[in-house]
XYZ file of C-alpha atoms in Angstrom:
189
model
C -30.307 78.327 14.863
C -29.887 74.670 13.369
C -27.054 74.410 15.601
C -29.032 75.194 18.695
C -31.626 72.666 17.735
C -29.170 69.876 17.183
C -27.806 70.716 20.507
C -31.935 70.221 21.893
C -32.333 67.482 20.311
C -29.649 65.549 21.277
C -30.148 66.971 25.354
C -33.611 65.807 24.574
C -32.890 61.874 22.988
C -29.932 61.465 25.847
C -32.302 62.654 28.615
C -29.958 65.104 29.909
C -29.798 68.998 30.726
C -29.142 71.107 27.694
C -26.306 72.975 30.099
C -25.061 69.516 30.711
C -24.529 68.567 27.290
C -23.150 71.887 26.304
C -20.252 71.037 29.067
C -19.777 67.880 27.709
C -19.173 69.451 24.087
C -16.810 71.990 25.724
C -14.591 69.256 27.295
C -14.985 67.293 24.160
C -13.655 70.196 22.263
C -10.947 71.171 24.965
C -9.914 67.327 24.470
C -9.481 67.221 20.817
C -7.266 70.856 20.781
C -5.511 69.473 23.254
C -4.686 65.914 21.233
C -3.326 68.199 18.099
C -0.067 69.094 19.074
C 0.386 64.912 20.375
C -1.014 64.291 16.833
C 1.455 66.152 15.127
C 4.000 65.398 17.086
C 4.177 61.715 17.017
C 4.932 61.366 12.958
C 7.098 64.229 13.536
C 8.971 62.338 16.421
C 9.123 59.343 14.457
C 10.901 61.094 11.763
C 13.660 62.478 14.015
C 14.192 59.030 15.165
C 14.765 57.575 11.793
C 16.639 60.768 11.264
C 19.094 59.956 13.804
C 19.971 56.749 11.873
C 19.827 58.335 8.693
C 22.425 61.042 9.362
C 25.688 58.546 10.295
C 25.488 56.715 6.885
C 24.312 59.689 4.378
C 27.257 61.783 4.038
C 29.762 58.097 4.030
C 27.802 55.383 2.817
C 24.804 56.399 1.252
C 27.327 58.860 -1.188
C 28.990 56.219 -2.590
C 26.124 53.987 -3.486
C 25.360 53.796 -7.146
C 22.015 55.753 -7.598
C 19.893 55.890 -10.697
C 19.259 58.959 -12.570
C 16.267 59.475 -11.440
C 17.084 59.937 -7.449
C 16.448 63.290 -5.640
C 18.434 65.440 -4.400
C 19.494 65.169 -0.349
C 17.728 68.092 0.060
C 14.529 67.194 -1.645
C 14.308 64.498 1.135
C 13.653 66.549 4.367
C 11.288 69.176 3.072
C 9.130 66.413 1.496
C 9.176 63.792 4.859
C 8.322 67.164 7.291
C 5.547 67.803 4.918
C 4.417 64.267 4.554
C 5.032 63.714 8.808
C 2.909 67.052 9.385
C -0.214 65.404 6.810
C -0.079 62.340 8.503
C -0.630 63.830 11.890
C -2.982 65.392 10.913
C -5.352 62.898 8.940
C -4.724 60.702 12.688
C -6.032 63.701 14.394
C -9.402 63.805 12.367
C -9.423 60.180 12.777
C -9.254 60.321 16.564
C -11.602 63.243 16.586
C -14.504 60.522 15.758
C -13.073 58.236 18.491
C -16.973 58.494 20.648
C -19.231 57.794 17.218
C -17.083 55.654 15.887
C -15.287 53.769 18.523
C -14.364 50.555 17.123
C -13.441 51.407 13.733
C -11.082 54.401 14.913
C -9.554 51.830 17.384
C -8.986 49.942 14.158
C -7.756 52.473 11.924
C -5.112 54.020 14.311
C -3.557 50.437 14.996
C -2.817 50.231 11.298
C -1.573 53.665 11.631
C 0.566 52.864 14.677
C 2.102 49.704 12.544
C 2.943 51.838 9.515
C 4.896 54.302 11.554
C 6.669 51.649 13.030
C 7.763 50.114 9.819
C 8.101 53.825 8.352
C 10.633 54.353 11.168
C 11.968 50.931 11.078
C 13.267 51.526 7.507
C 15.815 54.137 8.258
C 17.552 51.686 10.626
C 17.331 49.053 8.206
C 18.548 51.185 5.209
C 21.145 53.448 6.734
C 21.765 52.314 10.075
C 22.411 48.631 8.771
C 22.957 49.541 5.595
C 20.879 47.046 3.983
C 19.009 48.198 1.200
C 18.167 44.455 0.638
C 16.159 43.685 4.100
C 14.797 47.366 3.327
C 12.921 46.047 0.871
C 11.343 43.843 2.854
C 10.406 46.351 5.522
C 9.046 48.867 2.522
C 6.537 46.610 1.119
C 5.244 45.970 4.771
C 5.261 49.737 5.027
C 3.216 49.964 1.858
C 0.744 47.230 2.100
C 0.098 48.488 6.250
C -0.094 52.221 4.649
C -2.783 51.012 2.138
C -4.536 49.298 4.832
C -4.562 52.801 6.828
C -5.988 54.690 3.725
C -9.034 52.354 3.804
C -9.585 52.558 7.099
C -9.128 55.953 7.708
C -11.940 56.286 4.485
C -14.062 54.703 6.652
C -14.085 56.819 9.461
C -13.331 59.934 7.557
C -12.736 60.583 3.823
C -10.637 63.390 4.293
C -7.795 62.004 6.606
C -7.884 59.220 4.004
C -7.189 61.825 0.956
C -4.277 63.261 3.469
C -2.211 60.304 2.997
C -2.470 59.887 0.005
C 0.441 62.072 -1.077
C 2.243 59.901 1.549
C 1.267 56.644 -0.232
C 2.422 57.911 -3.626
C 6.406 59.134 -1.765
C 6.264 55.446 -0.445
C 5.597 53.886 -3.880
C 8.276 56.132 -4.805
C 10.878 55.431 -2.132
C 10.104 51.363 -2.891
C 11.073 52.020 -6.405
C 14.302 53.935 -5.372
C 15.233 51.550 -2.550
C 14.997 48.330 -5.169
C 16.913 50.395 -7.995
C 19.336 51.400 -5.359
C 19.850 47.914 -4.047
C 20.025 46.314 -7.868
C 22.605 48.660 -8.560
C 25.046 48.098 -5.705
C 23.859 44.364 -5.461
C 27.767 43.273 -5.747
C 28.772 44.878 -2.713
């Protein structure tokens, strides 16, 4: 019933048809199902990508680093990333869902979203694909500070995509600790 009068109402403030405004909800919602899968997809794709340069150097390379005692294990690593990739496709999609109340500030909060995939994905080539745990650092803090900028504007447009990435933001603070112990521990070479 409250529904129905919301629906009225806003028919009634835009000047429009109620059966008119009912369509454009439809193709509203029809939109946003549709931009899931994309949503979800993208991190995922991201991840494959970095995967690709992760896999030539982590059975040669990457075994004979010097790690510290407190690094995962190999497996740990895919499980957590899907998980993470899937969350943070996710929180973008209920972002992007608030793209026609919110225009400009969901413009702004998927650009920082776009730049911390691309230094997210950027470290794997850096890392393994160079092998350069050193300019990785680099690229991890930019990951970080870009990340951080995401969380606060994704709280802006929606507190819940922001409390999605969170998880992510703790991994990365995680990851920058492991890539700087790994680095000062094979430093020599």
């Amino acid at each position: 019933m409250s529904r129905e009068i919301a629906i009225r109402a806003e028919a009634l403030a835009q000047g429009k048809s109620l059966d008119t405004v009912l369509q454009e909800r439809k193709a509203i919602t029809r939109r946003n199902t549709l931009a899931l899968p994309i949503a979800l997809g993208l991190p995922l794709a991201a991840g494959a990508a970095g995967a690709v340069a992760t896999s030539q150097s982590l059975t040669s390379w990457y075994k004979r680093l010097k790690k510290p005692t407190w690094n995962p294990p190999s497996a740990i690593f895919g499980p957590v990333w899907t998980t993470l990739y899937l969350m943070m496709g996710l929180a973008s999609w209920l972002v992007w869902t608030r793209r026609d109340e919110q225009e400009t500030e969901v413009h702004g909060a998927l650009r920082w979203y776009g730049i911390q995939l691309g230094f997210n994905t950027l470290w794997s080539f850096i890392f393994f694909g160079l092998r350069r745990p050193d300019l990785a650092l680099f690229d991890i803090a930019a990951l970080w500070g870009t990340l951080l900028a995401t969380i606060i504007s994704f709280k802006r447009v929606r507190q819940v995509a922001a409390l999605l990435l969170i998880p992510y933001f703790l991994w990365v603070s995680f990851a920058s600790l492991l890539n700087t112990a790994i680095w000062w521990l094979n430093r020599e070479k």
